[in-house]
């Protein structure tokens, strides 16, 4: 692949291919399955016609869940994990204080279900006119998911990410750069994920020794856009 045009057909086919594998390898055999994927692949009623900045639009055929539901109505159940409520996290998280950890609950008929979906999915896209837009404008959480998974307050959640020192592997780094270029998004070596101890990780001779309590070590807090 040498250009974004070469890549585009495969990007548009991700959800149909995902659904085809689930159908042929699991559902056709009568087995249940737990699907874990980026939320936009599993939401209901969510095949935005606008494209995220620098990326193609979602496939016209719909998300994985929508494709599966057309063939097998009523067979899917979509749960979204709690990752805060954008700039209303402090206000709305108080309502979850009585919930045990972990918890899962249907959103239909609840205050959660009535929330704007954009509070759970702070995504911004580029509309047909080139202006930023909210793909979830006018959409509530109950429109796109069935349940809410609560694993604790946002401040107590952590995320495990790959080591930034992997970019010291030249072959890997050059391939990573090539893929970014294909998408029209040149790799930024100074973005936070690729920086450790104040310098680009790629420039370090080796990962420095990690001391107990080192803020650079251990699980990183997820960055949630507000």
PDB file of C-alpha atoms in Angstrom:
ATOM      1  CA  UNK A   1       0.000   0.000   0.000  1.00  0.00           C
ATOM      2  CA  UNK A   2       1.431   3.319  -1.083  1.00  0.00           C
ATOM      3  CA  UNK A   3      -1.415   5.783  -0.635  1.00  0.00           C
ATOM      4  CA  UNK A   4      -4.526   6.458   1.419  1.00  0.00           C
ATOM      5  CA  UNK A   5      -6.620   5.456  -1.604  1.00  0.00           C
ATOM      6  CA  UNK A   6      -5.037   1.984  -1.462  1.00  0.00           C
ATOM      7  CA  UNK A   7      -6.000   1.707   2.197  1.00  0.00           C
ATOM      8  CA  UNK A   8      -9.542   3.108   2.030  1.00  0.00           C
ATOM      9  CA  UNK A   9     -11.350  -0.049   0.755  1.00  0.00           C
ATOM     10  CA  UNK A  10     -10.057  -2.037   3.730  1.00  0.00           C
ATOM     11  CA  UNK A  11     -11.010   0.648   6.246  1.00  0.00           C
ATOM     12  CA  UNK A  12     -14.555   0.762   4.899  1.00  0.00           C
ATOM     13  CA  UNK A  13     -14.777  -3.040   5.127  1.00  0.00           C
ATOM     14  CA  UNK A  14     -13.805  -3.363   8.781  1.00  0.00           C
ATOM     15  CA  UNK A  15     -17.305  -3.620  10.263  1.00  0.00           C
ATOM     16  CA  UNK A  16     -18.724  -5.963   7.586  1.00  0.00           C
ATOM     17  CA  UNK A  17     -15.678  -8.235   7.934  1.00  0.00           C
ATOM     18  CA  UNK A  18     -15.917  -8.194  11.736  1.00  0.00           C
ATOM     19  CA  UNK A  19     -19.607  -9.120  11.563  1.00  0.00           C
ATOM     20  CA  UNK A  20     -18.962 -11.843   8.974  1.00  0.00           C
ATOM     21  CA  UNK A  21     -16.363 -13.519  11.215  1.00  0.00           C
ATOM     22  CA  UNK A  22     -18.669 -13.356  14.244  1.00  0.00           C
ATOM     23  CA  UNK A  23     -21.526 -14.874  12.238  1.00  0.00           C
ATOM     24  CA  UNK A  24     -19.572 -17.661  10.546  1.00  0.00           C
ATOM     25  CA  UNK A  25     -17.245 -18.620  13.392  1.00  0.00           C
ATOM     26  CA  UNK A  26     -19.548 -18.229  16.391  1.00  0.00           C
ATOM     27  CA  UNK A  27     -23.235 -17.477  15.903  1.00  0.00           C
ATOM     28  CA  UNK A  28     -23.742 -20.036  13.140  1.00  0.00           C
ATOM     29  CA  UNK A  29     -22.588 -22.683  15.620  1.00  0.00           C
ATOM     30  CA  UNK A  30     -25.118 -21.487  18.194  1.00  0.00           C
ATOM     31  CA  UNK A  31     -22.509 -20.176  20.611  1.00  0.00           C
ATOM     32  CA  UNK A  32     -22.630 -16.900  22.582  1.00  0.00           C
ATOM     33  CA  UNK A  33     -19.816 -14.393  22.185  1.00  0.00           C
ATOM     34  CA  UNK A  34     -18.415 -11.363  24.015  1.00  0.00           C
ATOM     35  CA  UNK A  35     -17.196  -8.687  21.606  1.00  0.00           C
ATOM     36  CA  UNK A  36     -14.689  -6.096  22.815  1.00  0.00           C
ATOM     37  CA  UNK A  37     -13.985  -3.284  20.370  1.00  0.00           C
ATOM     38  CA  UNK A  38     -13.903   0.465  19.935  1.00  0.00           C
ATOM     39  CA  UNK A  39     -17.332   1.829  20.791  1.00  0.00           C
ATOM     40  CA  UNK A  40     -18.114   3.179  17.317  1.00  0.00           C
ATOM     41  CA  UNK A  41     -17.994  -0.380  15.959  1.00  0.00           C
ATOM     42  CA  UNK A  42     -20.639  -1.608  18.419  1.00  0.00           C
ATOM     43  CA  UNK A  43     -23.107   1.240  18.911  1.00  0.00           C
ATOM     44  CA  UNK A  44     -26.645   1.074  17.603  1.00  0.00           C
ATOM     45  CA  UNK A  45     -27.910   3.616  15.091  1.00  0.00           C
ATOM     46  CA  UNK A  46     -24.435   5.037  14.656  1.00  0.00           C
ATOM     47  CA  UNK A  47     -22.956   4.993  11.159  1.00  0.00           C
ATOM     48  CA  UNK A  48     -21.962   8.659  10.855  1.00  0.00           C
ATOM     49  CA  UNK A  49     -21.783  10.080   7.368  1.00  0.00           C
ATOM     50  CA  UNK A  50     -19.217  12.642   8.481  1.00  0.00           C
ATOM     51  CA  UNK A  51     -15.599  11.641   8.884  1.00  0.00           C
ATOM     52  CA  UNK A  52     -13.301  12.047  11.899  1.00  0.00           C
ATOM     53  CA  UNK A  53     -10.506  14.455  11.078  1.00  0.00           C
ATOM     54  CA  UNK A  54      -8.142  12.778   8.624  1.00  0.00           C
ATOM     55  CA  UNK A  55     -10.140   9.567   8.523  1.00  0.00           C
ATOM     56  CA  UNK A  56     -12.776   8.073   6.214  1.00  0.00           C
ATOM     57  CA  UNK A  57     -16.427   7.970   7.210  1.00  0.00           C
ATOM     58  CA  UNK A  58     -18.009   4.932   8.848  1.00  0.00           C
ATOM     59  CA  UNK A  59     -19.265   2.260   6.434  1.00  0.00           C
ATOM     60  CA  UNK A  60     -22.706   2.800   4.962  1.00  0.00           C
ATOM     61  CA  UNK A  61     -23.687  -0.726   6.029  1.00  0.00           C
ATOM     62  CA  UNK A  62     -23.627   0.253   9.679  1.00  0.00           C
ATOM     63  CA  UNK A  63     -21.759  -0.930  12.740  1.00  0.00           C
ATOM     64  CA  UNK A  64     -20.983  -4.543  13.617  1.00  0.00           C
ATOM     65  CA  UNK A  65     -24.019  -4.640  15.906  1.00  0.00           C
ATOM     66  CA  UNK A  66     -26.346  -3.178  13.273  1.00  0.00           C
ATOM     67  CA  UNK A  67     -25.175  -5.729  10.699  1.00  0.00           C
ATOM     68  CA  UNK A  68     -25.673  -8.622  13.133  1.00  0.00           C
ATOM     69  CA  UNK A  69     -29.088  -7.304  14.186  1.00  0.00           C
ATOM     70  CA  UNK A  70     -30.316  -7.219  10.601  1.00  0.00           C
ATOM     71  CA  UNK A  71     -29.605 -10.937  10.307  1.00  0.00           C
ATOM     72  CA  UNK A  72     -30.524 -11.889  13.882  1.00  0.00           C
ATOM     73  CA  UNK A  73     -32.893  -9.300  15.421  1.00  0.00           C
ATOM     74  CA  UNK A  74     -32.782  -9.001  19.194  1.00  0.00           C
ATOM     75  CA  UNK A  75     -29.632 -11.054  19.677  1.00  0.00           C
ATOM     76  CA  UNK A  76     -27.159  -8.362  20.759  1.00  0.00           C
ATOM     77  CA  UNK A  77     -26.698  -6.479  24.019  1.00  0.00           C
ATOM     78  CA  UNK A  78     -24.419  -3.434  24.045  1.00  0.00           C
ATOM     79  CA  UNK A  79     -22.731  -2.193  27.225  1.00  0.00           C
ATOM     80  CA  UNK A  80     -20.454   0.845  27.474  1.00  0.00           C
ATOM     81  CA  UNK A  81     -17.927   1.277  30.313  1.00  0.00           C
ATOM     82  CA  UNK A  82     -17.934   4.386  32.479  1.00  0.00           C
ATOM     83  CA  UNK A  83     -15.149   6.765  31.433  1.00  0.00           C
ATOM     84  CA  UNK A  84     -16.595   9.935  32.854  1.00  0.00           C
ATOM     85  CA  UNK A  85     -19.057  12.473  31.479  1.00  0.00           C
ATOM     86  CA  UNK A  86     -16.778  15.037  29.896  1.00  0.00           C
ATOM     87  CA  UNK A  87     -16.967  18.410  31.621  1.00  0.00           C
ATOM     88  CA  UNK A  88     -19.928  17.195  33.700  1.00  0.00           C
ATOM     89  CA  UNK A  89     -18.065  14.304  35.349  1.00  0.00           C
ATOM     90  CA  UNK A  90     -17.936  15.854  38.837  1.00  0.00           C
ATOM     91  CA  UNK A  91     -21.653  16.660  38.706  1.00  0.00           C
ATOM     92  CA  UNK A  92     -22.968  13.396  37.276  1.00  0.00           C
ATOM     93  CA  UNK A  93     -20.576  10.923  38.884  1.00  0.00           C
ATOM     94  CA  UNK A  94     -22.147  11.735  42.230  1.00  0.00           C
ATOM     95  CA  UNK A  95     -25.244   9.873  41.024  1.00  0.00           C
ATOM     96  CA  UNK A  96     -23.145   6.715  40.689  1.00  0.00           C
ATOM     97  CA  UNK A  97     -21.765   6.888  44.244  1.00  0.00           C
ATOM     98  CA  UNK A  98     -24.272   4.318  45.629  1.00  0.00           C
ATOM     99  CA  UNK A  99     -23.375   1.796  42.917  1.00  0.00           C
ATOM    100  CA  UNK A 100     -21.242  -1.170  43.985  1.00  0.00           C
ATOM    101  CA  UNK A 101     -18.049  -1.775  42.029  1.00  0.00           C
ATOM    102  CA  UNK A 102     -18.354  -3.437  39.577  1.00  0.00           C
ATOM    103  CA  UNK A 103     -21.944  -2.899  38.420  1.00  0.00           C
ATOM    104  CA  UNK A 104     -23.868  -3.137  35.183  1.00  0.00           C
ATOM    105  CA  UNK A 105     -27.359  -1.793  34.628  1.00  0.00           C
ATOM    106  CA  UNK A 106     -29.772  -1.244  31.716  1.00  0.00           C
ATOM    107  CA  UNK A 107     -30.049   2.415  30.694  1.00  0.00           C
ATOM    108  CA  UNK A 108     -33.621   2.371  29.350  1.00  0.00           C
ATOM    109  CA  UNK A 109     -35.932   4.454  31.533  1.00  0.00           C
ATOM    110  CA  UNK A 110     -33.075   5.901  33.608  1.00  0.00           C
ATOM    111  CA  UNK A 111     -31.306   9.255  33.960  1.00  0.00           C
ATOM    112  CA  UNK A 112     -28.286   7.642  32.313  1.00  0.00           C
ATOM    113  CA  UNK A 113     -30.263   6.691  29.242  1.00  0.00           C
ATOM    114  CA  UNK A 114     -31.598  10.231  28.928  1.00  0.00           C
ATOM    115  CA  UNK A 115     -28.115  11.795  28.835  1.00  0.00           C
ATOM    116  CA  UNK A 116     -26.686  13.181  25.621  1.00  0.00           C
ATOM    117  CA  UNK A 117     -24.565  10.418  24.099  1.00  0.00           C
ATOM    118  CA  UNK A 118     -21.786  12.949  23.512  1.00  0.00           C
ATOM    119  CA  UNK A 119     -21.135  13.016  27.276  1.00  0.00           C
ATOM    120  CA  UNK A 120     -20.050   9.372  27.138  1.00  0.00           C
ATOM    121  CA  UNK A 121     -18.444   9.649  23.694  1.00  0.00           C
ATOM    122  CA  UNK A 122     -16.671  13.039  23.429  1.00  0.00           C
ATOM    123  CA  UNK A 123     -16.000  12.657  19.724  1.00  0.00           C
ATOM    124  CA  UNK A 124     -15.789  15.481  17.227  1.00  0.00           C
ATOM    125  CA  UNK A 125     -15.973  14.993  13.468  1.00  0.00           C
ATOM    126  CA  UNK A 126     -15.598  17.065  10.345  1.00  0.00           C
ATOM    127  CA  UNK A 127     -18.893  17.645   8.543  1.00  0.00           C
ATOM    128  CA  UNK A 128     -19.488  17.858   4.783  1.00  0.00           C
ATOM    129  CA  UNK A 129     -18.810  21.611   4.941  1.00  0.00           C
ATOM    130  CA  UNK A 130     -15.449  21.050   6.616  1.00  0.00           C
ATOM    131  CA  UNK A 131     -16.670  22.439   9.941  1.00  0.00           C
ATOM    132  CA  UNK A 132     -16.403  20.536  13.271  1.00  0.00           C
ATOM    133  CA  UNK A 133     -19.571  18.729  14.268  1.00  0.00           C
ATOM    134  CA  UNK A 134     -20.864  16.490  17.040  1.00  0.00           C
ATOM    135  CA  UNK A 135     -21.979  13.157  15.502  1.00  0.00           C
ATOM    136  CA  UNK A 136     -24.101  12.497  18.588  1.00  0.00           C
ATOM    137  CA  UNK A 137     -26.089  15.749  18.440  1.00  0.00           C
ATOM    138  CA  UNK A 138     -29.688  14.967  19.390  1.00  0.00           C
ATOM    139  CA  UNK A 139     -28.800  11.367  20.324  1.00  0.00           C
ATOM    140  CA  UNK A 140     -29.287   9.998  23.841  1.00  0.00           C
ATOM    141  CA  UNK A 141     -27.305   7.212  25.457  1.00  0.00           C
ATOM    142  CA  UNK A 142     -30.293   4.852  25.318  1.00  0.00           C
ATOM    143  CA  UNK A 143     -30.387   5.329  21.530  1.00  0.00           C
ATOM    144  CA  UNK A 144     -26.979   3.714  21.094  1.00  0.00           C
ATOM    145  CA  UNK A 145     -26.390   1.301  24.007  1.00  0.00           C
ATOM    146  CA  UNK A 146     -28.358  -1.080  26.215  1.00  0.00           C
ATOM    147  CA  UNK A 147     -26.392  -0.951  29.461  1.00  0.00           C
ATOM    148  CA  UNK A 148     -23.777   0.945  31.472  1.00  0.00           C
ATOM    149  CA  UNK A 149     -20.758  -0.797  33.019  1.00  0.00           C
ATOM    150  CA  UNK A 150     -19.418   0.873  36.154  1.00  0.00           C
ATOM    151  CA  UNK A 151     -15.915  -0.105  37.290  1.00  0.00           C
ATOM    152  CA  UNK A 152     -15.343   2.835  39.613  1.00  0.00           C
ATOM    153  CA  UNK A 153     -14.884   6.593  39.583  1.00  0.00           C
ATOM    154  CA  UNK A 154     -12.945   8.086  36.696  1.00  0.00           C
ATOM    155  CA  UNK A 155     -10.138   9.238  38.994  1.00  0.00           C
ATOM    156  CA  UNK A 156      -9.613   5.635  40.139  1.00  0.00           C
ATOM    157  CA  UNK A 157      -9.477   4.073  36.682  1.00  0.00           C
ATOM    158  CA  UNK A 158      -6.196   3.282  34.967  1.00  0.00           C
ATOM    159  CA  UNK A 159      -5.191   2.249  31.477  1.00  0.00           C
ATOM    160  CA  UNK A 160      -2.382  -0.046  30.387  1.00  0.00           C
ATOM    161  CA  UNK A 161      -0.669   1.092  27.198  1.00  0.00           C
ATOM    162  CA  UNK A 162       2.285  -0.217  25.237  1.00  0.00           C
ATOM    163  CA  UNK A 163       5.724   0.996  26.254  1.00  0.00           C
ATOM    164  CA  UNK A 164       6.804   4.115  24.345  1.00  0.00           C
ATOM    165  CA  UNK A 165      10.286   2.599  24.146  1.00  0.00           C
ATOM    166  CA  UNK A 166       9.080   0.253  21.411  1.00  0.00           C
ATOM    167  CA  UNK A 167       9.705   3.146  19.017  1.00  0.00           C
ATOM    168  CA  UNK A 168      13.442   2.589  19.541  1.00  0.00           C
ATOM    169  CA  UNK A 169      13.049  -0.376  17.160  1.00  0.00           C
ATOM    170  CA  UNK A 170      13.874   1.329  13.872  1.00  0.00           C
ATOM    171  CA  UNK A 171      11.913  -1.058  11.620  1.00  0.00           C
ATOM    172  CA  UNK A 172       8.816  -0.707  13.802  1.00  0.00           C
ATOM    173  CA  UNK A 173       9.159   3.063  13.984  1.00  0.00           C
ATOM    174  CA  UNK A 174       9.540   3.483  10.230  1.00  0.00           C
ATOM    175  CA  UNK A 175       6.459   1.324   9.614  1.00  0.00           C
ATOM    176  CA  UNK A 176       4.516   3.339  12.190  1.00  0.00           C
ATOM    177  CA  UNK A 177       5.570   6.535  10.427  1.00  0.00           C
ATOM    178  CA  UNK A 178       4.588   5.092   7.018  1.00  0.00           C
ATOM    179  CA  UNK A 179       1.104   4.205   8.252  1.00  0.00           C
ATOM    180  CA  UNK A 180       0.584   7.652   9.724  1.00  0.00           C
ATOM    181  CA  UNK A 181       1.635   9.175   6.409  1.00  0.00           C
ATOM    182  CA  UNK A 182      -0.847   6.930   4.565  1.00  0.00           C
ATOM    183  CA  UNK A 183      -3.630   8.373   6.719  1.00  0.00           C
ATOM    184  CA  UNK A 184      -2.474  11.929   6.082  1.00  0.00           C
ATOM    185  CA  UNK A 185      -1.489  12.335   9.744  1.00  0.00           C
ATOM    186  CA  UNK A 186       2.316  12.611  10.039  1.00  0.00           C
ATOM    187  CA  UNK A 187       3.649  10.983  13.197  1.00  0.00           C
ATOM    188  CA  UNK A 188       4.373  13.478  15.972  1.00  0.00           C
ATOM    189  CA  UNK A 189       7.354  12.112  17.909  1.00  0.00           C
ATOM    190  CA  UNK A 190       6.815  14.690  20.642  1.00  0.00           C
ATOM    191  CA  UNK A 191       3.225  13.829  21.469  1.00  0.00           C
ATOM    192  CA  UNK A 192       2.909  12.760  25.138  1.00  0.00           C
ATOM    193  CA  UNK A 193       2.735   9.036  24.411  1.00  0.00           C
ATOM    194  CA  UNK A 194       6.174   9.027  22.763  1.00  0.00           C
ATOM    195  CA  UNK A 195       7.886  11.164  25.409  1.00  0.00           C
ATOM    196  CA  UNK A 196       9.505   9.948  28.620  1.00  0.00           C
ATOM    197  CA  UNK A 197      11.569  11.891  31.126  1.00  0.00           C
ATOM    198  CA  UNK A 198      11.079  15.049  29.113  1.00  0.00           C
ATOM    199  CA  UNK A 199      12.591  13.814  25.844  1.00  0.00           C
ATOM    200  CA  UNK A 200      11.343  11.714  22.900  1.00  0.00           C
ATOM    201  CA  UNK A 201      11.681   8.053  23.916  1.00  0.00           C
ATOM    202  CA  UNK A 202      13.240   7.253  20.554  1.00  0.00           C
ATOM    203  CA  UNK A 203      16.296   9.385  21.404  1.00  0.00           C
ATOM    204  CA  UNK A 204      17.085   7.495  24.622  1.00  0.00           C
ATOM    205  CA  UNK A 205      19.830   4.884  24.489  1.00  0.00           C
ATOM    206  CA  UNK A 206      17.794   2.623  26.759  1.00  0.00           C
ATOM    207  CA  UNK A 207      14.831   2.895  29.105  1.00  0.00           C
ATOM    208  CA  UNK A 208      16.090   4.461  32.370  1.00  0.00           C
ATOM    209  CA  UNK A 209      15.819   2.313  35.505  1.00  0.00           C
ATOM    210  CA  UNK A 210      12.451   2.630  37.199  1.00  0.00           C
ATOM    211  CA  UNK A 211      12.313   3.439  40.896  1.00  0.00           C
ATOM    212  CA  UNK A 212       9.413   2.688  43.204  1.00  0.00           C
ATOM    213  CA  UNK A 213       6.910   5.509  43.073  1.00  0.00           C
ATOM    214  CA  UNK A 214       8.263   6.820  39.780  1.00  0.00           C
ATOM    215  CA  UNK A 215       5.384   8.756  38.152  1.00  0.00           C
ATOM    216  CA  UNK A 216       6.596   7.533  34.742  1.00  0.00           C
ATOM    217  CA  UNK A 217       6.044   3.901  35.734  1.00  0.00           C
ATOM    218  CA  UNK A 218       2.968   1.748  36.077  1.00  0.00           C
ATOM    219  CA  UNK A 219      -0.507   2.064  34.552  1.00  0.00           C
ATOM    220  CA  UNK A 220      -1.287   5.452  33.057  1.00  0.00           C
ATOM    221  CA  UNK A 221      -4.484   7.332  33.686  1.00  0.00           C
ATOM    222  CA  UNK A 222      -6.652   7.453  30.580  1.00  0.00           C
ATOM    223  CA  UNK A 223      -6.889  10.846  28.909  1.00  0.00           C
ATOM    224  CA  UNK A 224     -10.570  11.661  28.617  1.00  0.00           C
ATOM    225  CA  UNK A 225     -11.518  14.606  26.432  1.00  0.00           C
ATOM    226  CA  UNK A 226     -13.909  16.987  28.106  1.00  0.00           C
TER     227      UNK A 226
END
